[in-house]
PDB file of C-alpha atoms in Angstrom:
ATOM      1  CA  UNK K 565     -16.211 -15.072  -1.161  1.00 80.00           C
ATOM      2  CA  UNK K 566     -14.402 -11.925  -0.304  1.00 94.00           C
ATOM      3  CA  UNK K 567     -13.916 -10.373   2.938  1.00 96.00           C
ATOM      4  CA  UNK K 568     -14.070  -6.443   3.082  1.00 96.00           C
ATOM      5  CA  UNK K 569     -12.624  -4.603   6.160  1.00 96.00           C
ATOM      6  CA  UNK K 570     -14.137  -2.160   8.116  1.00 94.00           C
ATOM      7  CA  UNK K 571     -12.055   1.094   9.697  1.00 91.00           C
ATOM      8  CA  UNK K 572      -9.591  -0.541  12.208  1.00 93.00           C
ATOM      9  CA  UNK K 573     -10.681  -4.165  11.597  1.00 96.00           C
ATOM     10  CA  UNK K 574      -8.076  -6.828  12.135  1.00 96.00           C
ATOM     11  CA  UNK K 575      -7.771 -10.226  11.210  1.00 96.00           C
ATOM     12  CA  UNK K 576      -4.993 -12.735  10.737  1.00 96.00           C
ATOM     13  CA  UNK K 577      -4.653 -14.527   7.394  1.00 96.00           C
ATOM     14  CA  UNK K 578      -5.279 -18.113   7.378  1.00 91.00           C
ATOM     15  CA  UNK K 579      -2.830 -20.419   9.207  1.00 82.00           C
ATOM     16  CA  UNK K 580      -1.104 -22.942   6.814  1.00 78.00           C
ATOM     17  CA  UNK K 581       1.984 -25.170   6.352  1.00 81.00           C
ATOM     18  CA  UNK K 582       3.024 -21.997   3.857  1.00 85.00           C
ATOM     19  CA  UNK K 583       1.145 -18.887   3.471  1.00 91.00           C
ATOM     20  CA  UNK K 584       2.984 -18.391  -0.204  1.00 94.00           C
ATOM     21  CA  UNK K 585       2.964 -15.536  -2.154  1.00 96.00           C
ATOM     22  CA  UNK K 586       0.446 -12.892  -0.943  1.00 97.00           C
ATOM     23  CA  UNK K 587      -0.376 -10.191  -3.702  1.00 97.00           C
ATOM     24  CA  UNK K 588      -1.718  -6.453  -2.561  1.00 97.00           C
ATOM     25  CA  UNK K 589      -2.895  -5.053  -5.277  1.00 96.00           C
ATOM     26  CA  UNK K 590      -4.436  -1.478  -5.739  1.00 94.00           C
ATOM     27  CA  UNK K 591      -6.641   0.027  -8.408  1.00 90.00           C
ATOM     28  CA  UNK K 592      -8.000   3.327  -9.054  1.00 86.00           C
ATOM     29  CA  UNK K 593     -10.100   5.484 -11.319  1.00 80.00           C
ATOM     30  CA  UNK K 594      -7.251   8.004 -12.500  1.00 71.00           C
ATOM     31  CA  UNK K 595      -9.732   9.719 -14.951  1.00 68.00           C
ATOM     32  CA  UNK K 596     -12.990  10.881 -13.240  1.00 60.00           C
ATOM     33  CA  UNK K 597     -15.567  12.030 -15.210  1.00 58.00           C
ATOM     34  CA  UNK K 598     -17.985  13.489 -12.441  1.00 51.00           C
ATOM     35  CA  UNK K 599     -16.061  16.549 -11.884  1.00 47.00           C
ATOM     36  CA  UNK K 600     -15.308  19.701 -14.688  1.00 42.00           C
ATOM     37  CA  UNK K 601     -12.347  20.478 -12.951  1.00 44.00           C
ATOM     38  CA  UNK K 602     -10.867  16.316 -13.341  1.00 42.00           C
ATOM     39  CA  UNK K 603     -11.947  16.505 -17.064  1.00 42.00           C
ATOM     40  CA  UNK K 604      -9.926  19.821 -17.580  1.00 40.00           C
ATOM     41  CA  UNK K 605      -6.998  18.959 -15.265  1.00 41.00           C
ATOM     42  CA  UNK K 606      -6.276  15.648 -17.256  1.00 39.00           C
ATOM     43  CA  UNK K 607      -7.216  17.080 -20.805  1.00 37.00           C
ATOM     44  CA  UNK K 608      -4.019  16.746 -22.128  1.00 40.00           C
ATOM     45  CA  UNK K 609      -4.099  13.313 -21.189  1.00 45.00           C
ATOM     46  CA  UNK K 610      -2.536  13.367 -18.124  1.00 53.00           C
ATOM     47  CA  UNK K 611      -4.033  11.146 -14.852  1.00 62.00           C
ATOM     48  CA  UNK K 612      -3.623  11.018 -11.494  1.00 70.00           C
ATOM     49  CA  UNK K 613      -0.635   9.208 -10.842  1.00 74.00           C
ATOM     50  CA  UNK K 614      -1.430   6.961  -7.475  1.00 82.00           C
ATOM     51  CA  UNK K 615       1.433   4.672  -6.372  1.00 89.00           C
ATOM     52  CA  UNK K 616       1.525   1.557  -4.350  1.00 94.00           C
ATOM     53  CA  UNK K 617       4.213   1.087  -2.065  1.00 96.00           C
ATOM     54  CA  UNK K 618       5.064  -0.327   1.501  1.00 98.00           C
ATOM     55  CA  UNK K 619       7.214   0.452   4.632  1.00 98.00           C
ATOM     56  CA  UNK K 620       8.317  -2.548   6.242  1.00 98.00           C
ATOM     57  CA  UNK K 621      10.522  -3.513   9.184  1.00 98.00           C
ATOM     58  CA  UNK K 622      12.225  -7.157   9.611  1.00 98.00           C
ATOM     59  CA  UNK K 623      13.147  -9.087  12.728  1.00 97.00           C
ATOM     60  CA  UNK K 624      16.955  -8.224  12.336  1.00 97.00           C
ATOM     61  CA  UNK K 625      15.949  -4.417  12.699  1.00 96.00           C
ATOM     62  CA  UNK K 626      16.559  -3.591   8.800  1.00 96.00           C
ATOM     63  CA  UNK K 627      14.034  -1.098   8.035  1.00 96.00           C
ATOM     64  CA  UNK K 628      13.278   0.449   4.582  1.00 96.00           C
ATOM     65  CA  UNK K 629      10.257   0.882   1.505  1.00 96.00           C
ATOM     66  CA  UNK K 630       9.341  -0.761  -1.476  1.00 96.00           C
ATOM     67  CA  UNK K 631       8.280   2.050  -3.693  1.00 93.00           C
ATOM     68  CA  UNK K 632       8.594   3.423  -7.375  1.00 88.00           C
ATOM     69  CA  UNK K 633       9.816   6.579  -6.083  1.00 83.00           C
ATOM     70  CA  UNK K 634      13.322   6.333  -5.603  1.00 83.00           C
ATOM     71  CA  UNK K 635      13.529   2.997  -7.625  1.00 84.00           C
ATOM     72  CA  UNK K 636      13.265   0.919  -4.670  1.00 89.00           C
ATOM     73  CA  UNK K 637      11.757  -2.258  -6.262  1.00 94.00           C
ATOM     74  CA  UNK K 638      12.023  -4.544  -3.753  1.00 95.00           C
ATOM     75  CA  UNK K 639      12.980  -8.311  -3.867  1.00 96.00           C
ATOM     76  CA  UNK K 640      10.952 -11.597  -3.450  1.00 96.00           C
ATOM     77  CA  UNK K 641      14.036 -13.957  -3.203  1.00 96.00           C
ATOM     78  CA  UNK K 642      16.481 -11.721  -1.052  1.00 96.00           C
ATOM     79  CA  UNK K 643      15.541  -9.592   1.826  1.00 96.00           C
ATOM     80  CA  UNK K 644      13.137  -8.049   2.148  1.00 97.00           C
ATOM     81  CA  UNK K 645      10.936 -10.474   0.615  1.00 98.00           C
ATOM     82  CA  UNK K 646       8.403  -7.969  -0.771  1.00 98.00           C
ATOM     83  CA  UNK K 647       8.682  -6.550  -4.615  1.00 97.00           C
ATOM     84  CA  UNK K 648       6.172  -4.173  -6.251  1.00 95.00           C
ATOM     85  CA  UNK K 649       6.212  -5.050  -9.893  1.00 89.00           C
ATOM     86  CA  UNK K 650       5.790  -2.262 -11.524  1.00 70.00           C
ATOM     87  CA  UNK K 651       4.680   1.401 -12.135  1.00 56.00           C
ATOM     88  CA  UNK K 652       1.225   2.312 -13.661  1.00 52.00           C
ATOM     89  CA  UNK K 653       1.234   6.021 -14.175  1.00 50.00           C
ATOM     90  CA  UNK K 654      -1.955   6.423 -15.699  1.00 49.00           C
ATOM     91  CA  UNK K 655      -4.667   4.164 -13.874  1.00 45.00           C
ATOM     92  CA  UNK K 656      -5.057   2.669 -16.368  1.00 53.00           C
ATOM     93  CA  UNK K 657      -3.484  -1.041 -16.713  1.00 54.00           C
ATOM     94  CA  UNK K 658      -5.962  -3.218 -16.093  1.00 59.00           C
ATOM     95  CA  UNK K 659      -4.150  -5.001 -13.674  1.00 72.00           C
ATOM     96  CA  UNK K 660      -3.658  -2.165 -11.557  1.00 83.00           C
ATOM     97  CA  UNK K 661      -0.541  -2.413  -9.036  1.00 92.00           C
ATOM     98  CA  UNK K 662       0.801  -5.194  -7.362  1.00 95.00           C
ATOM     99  CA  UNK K 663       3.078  -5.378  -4.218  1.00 96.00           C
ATOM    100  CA  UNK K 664       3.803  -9.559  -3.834  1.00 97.00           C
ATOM    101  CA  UNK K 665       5.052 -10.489  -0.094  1.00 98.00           C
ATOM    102  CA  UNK K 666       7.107 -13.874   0.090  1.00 97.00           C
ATOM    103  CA  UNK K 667       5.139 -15.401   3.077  1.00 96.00           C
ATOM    104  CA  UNK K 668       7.686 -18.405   2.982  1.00 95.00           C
ATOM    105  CA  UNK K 669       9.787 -15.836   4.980  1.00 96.00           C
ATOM    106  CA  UNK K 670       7.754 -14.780   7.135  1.00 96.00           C
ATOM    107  CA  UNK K 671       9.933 -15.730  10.478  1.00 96.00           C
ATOM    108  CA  UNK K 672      12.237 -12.546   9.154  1.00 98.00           C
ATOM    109  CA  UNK K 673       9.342 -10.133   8.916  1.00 98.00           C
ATOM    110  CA  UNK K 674       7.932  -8.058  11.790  1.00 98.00           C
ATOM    111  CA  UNK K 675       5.881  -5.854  10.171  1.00 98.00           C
ATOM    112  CA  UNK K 676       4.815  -3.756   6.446  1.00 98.00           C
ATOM    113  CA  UNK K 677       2.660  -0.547   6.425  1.00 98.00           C
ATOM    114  CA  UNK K 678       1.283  -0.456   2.802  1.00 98.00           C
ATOM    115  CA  UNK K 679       0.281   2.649   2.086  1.00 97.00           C
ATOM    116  CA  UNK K 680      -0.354   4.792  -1.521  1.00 94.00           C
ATOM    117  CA  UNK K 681       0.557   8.309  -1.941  1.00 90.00           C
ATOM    118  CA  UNK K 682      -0.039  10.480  -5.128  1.00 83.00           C
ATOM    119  CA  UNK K 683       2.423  11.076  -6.934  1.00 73.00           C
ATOM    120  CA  UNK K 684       0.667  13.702  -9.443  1.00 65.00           C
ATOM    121  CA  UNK K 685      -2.426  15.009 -10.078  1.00 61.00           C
ATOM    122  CA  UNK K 686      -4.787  16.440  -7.245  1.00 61.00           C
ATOM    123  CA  UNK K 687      -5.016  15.508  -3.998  1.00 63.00           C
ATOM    124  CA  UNK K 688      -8.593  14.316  -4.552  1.00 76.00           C
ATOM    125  CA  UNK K 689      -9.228  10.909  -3.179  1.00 84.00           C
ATOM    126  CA  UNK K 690     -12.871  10.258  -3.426  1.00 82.00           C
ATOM    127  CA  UNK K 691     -13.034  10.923  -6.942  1.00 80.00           C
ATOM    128  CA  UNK K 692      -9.618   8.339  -6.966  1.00 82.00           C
ATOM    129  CA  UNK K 693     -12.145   5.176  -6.038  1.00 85.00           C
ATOM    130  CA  UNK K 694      -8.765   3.495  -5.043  1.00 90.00           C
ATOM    131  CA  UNK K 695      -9.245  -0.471  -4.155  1.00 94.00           C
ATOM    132  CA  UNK K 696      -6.737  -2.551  -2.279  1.00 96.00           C
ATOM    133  CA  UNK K 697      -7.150  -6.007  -2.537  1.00 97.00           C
ATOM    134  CA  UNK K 698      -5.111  -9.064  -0.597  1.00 97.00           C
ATOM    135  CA  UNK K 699      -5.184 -12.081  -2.162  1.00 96.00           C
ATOM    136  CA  UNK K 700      -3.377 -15.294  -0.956  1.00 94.00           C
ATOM    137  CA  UNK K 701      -3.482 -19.196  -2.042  1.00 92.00           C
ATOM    138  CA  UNK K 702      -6.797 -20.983  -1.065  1.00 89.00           C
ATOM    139  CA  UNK K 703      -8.060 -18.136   0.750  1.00 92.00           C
ATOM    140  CA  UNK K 704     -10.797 -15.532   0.478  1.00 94.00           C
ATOM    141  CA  UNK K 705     -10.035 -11.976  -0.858  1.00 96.00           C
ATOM    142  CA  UNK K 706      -9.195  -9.157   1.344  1.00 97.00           C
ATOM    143  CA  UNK K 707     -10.842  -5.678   0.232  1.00 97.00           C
ATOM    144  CA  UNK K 708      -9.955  -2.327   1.508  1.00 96.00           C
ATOM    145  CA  UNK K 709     -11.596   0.722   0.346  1.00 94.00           C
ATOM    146  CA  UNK K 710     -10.498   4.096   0.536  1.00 91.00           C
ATOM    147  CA  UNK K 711     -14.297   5.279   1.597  1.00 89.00           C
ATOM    148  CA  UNK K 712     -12.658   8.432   3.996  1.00 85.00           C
ATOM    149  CA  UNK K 713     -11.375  11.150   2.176  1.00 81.00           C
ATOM    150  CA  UNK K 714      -8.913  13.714   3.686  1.00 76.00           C
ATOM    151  CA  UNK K 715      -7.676  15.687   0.264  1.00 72.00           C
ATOM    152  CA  UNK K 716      -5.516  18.346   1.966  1.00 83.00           C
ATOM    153  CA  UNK K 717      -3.047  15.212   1.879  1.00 89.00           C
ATOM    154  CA  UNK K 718      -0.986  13.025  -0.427  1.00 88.00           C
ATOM    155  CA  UNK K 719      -0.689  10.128   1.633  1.00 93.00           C
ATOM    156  CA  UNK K 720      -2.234   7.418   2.725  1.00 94.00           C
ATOM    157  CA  UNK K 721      -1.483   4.520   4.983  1.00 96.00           C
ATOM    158  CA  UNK K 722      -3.678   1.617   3.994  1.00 97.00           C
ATOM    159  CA  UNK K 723      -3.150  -1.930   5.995  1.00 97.00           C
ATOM    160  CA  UNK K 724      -0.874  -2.728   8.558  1.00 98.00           C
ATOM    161  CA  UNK K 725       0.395  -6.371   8.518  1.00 98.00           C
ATOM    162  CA  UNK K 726       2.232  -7.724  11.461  1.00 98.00           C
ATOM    163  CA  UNK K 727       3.624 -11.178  12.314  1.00 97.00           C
ATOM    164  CA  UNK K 728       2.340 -13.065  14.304  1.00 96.00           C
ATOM    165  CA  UNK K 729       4.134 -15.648  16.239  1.00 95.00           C
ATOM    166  CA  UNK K 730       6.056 -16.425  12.866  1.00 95.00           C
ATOM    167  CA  UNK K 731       2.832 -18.221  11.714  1.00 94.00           C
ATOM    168  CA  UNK K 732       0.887 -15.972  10.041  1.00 95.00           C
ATOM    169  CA  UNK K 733       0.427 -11.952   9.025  1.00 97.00           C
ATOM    170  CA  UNK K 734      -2.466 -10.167  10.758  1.00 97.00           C
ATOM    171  CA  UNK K 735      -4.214  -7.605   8.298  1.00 97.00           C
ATOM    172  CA  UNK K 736      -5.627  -4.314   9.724  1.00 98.00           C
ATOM    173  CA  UNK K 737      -7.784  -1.278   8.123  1.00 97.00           C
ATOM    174  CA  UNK K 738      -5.995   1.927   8.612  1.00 96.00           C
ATOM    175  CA  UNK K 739      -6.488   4.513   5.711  1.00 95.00           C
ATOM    176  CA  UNK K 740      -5.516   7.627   7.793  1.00 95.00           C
ATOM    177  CA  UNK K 741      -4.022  10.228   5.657  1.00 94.00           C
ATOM    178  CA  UNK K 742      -0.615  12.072   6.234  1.00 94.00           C
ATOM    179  CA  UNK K 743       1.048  15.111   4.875  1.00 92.00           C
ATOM    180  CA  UNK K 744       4.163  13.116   3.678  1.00 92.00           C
ATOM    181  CA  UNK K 745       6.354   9.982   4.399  1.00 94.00           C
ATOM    182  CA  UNK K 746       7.785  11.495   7.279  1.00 95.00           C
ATOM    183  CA  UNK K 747       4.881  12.203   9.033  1.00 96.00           C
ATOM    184  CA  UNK K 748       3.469   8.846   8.522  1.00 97.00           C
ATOM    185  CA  UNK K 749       6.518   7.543   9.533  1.00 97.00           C
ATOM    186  CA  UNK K 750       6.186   9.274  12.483  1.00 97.00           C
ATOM    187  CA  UNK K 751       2.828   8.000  13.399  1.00 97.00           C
ATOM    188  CA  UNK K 752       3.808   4.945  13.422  1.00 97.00           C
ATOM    189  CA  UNK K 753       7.632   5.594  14.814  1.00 96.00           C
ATOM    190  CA  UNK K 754       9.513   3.649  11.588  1.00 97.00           C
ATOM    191  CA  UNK K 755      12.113   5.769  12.332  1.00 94.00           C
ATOM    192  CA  UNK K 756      13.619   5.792   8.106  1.00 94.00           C
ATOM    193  CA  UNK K 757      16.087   8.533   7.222  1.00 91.00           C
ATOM    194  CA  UNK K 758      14.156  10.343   4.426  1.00 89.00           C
ATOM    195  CA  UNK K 759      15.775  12.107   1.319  1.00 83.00           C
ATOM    196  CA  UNK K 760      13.900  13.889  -1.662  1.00 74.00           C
ATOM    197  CA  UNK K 761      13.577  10.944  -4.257  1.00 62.00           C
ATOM    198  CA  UNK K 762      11.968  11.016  -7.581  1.00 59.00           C
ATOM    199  CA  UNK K 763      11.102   8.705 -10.599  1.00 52.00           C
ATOM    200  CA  UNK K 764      13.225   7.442 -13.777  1.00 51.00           C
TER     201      UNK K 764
END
């Protein structure tokens, strides 16, 4: 059975002894083949480059991102409990991307914004068909789709997770789109120092 969200839905993830590992992963068509422009744009093999990545605030008042951009990995086994595992460029990996949230630790998490934000290619996020998917241990899946499309900007904040009372995450539908990581910061008052960052 899987669960999909509606805009602004929220709901908490099961209550356990452990919620474990919880995997967000996002996929997306980086290819498109229903617009001339796409197939021209990406002729010399080139996609749209969508990345996965997560702002997240712990209980201590730490407050950072998880992203490819800047080389900010993450960590499951050392604050702040959250790793992306990789970069997928192309759109292609069949696996998509994965951000993995150590739910073991949850009692030093307040909250994690995941969000995507395109990293090249056009700003064109229907033609995208971008997927998030929560998945947890003995639970039904979590889908988000990106069905509103605002393509004058790069990012977009996804899900919102916040504790709640140290027992479990609640998961709420955002995708609102922002002009940049400082804007969506903004909207949501993180309150990060941002500098220009960029990829190995």
């Amino acid at each position: 059975m899987t669960i999909i969200l509606k805009k602004r839905e929220r709901i908490n993830l099961k209550k356990k002894d452990s919620l474990g590992e919880i995997l967000v992963n996002l996929k997306w068509n980086s290819k498109p083949k229903s617009s001339v422009f796409f197939d021209s744009l990406f002729s010399s093999g080139n996609g749209i480059d969508l990345d996965l990545a997560c702002l997240f605030e712990m209980k201590n008042g730490y407050k950072s991102a998880v992203q490819a951009l800047g080389n900010n990995f993450g960590s499951l086994t050392k604050p702040p409990y959250i790793a992306l595992d990789g970069d997928d460029r192309t759109g292609e990996s069949v696996g998509g991307e994965n951000l993995r949230i150590n739910g073991n630790k949850i009692s030093e998490i307040k909250r994690i914004l995941i969000f995507t934000f395109i990293y090249e290619g056009v700003a064109n996020w229907k033609d995208a068909e971008a997927v998030v998917t929560i998945k947890y241990p003995g639970a039904e899946d979590i889908v988000v789709h990106l069905d509103e499309y605002d393509s004058k900007y790069k990012n977009c904040a996804l899900v919102m997770l916040e504790n709640q009372n140290d027992e479990t995450f609640s998961v709420q539908k955002l995708v609102e789109f922002y002009n940049g990581h400082v804007s969506m910061d903004k909207a949501f008052n993180w309150g990060i120092q941002w500098i220009p960052g960029k990829k190995d």
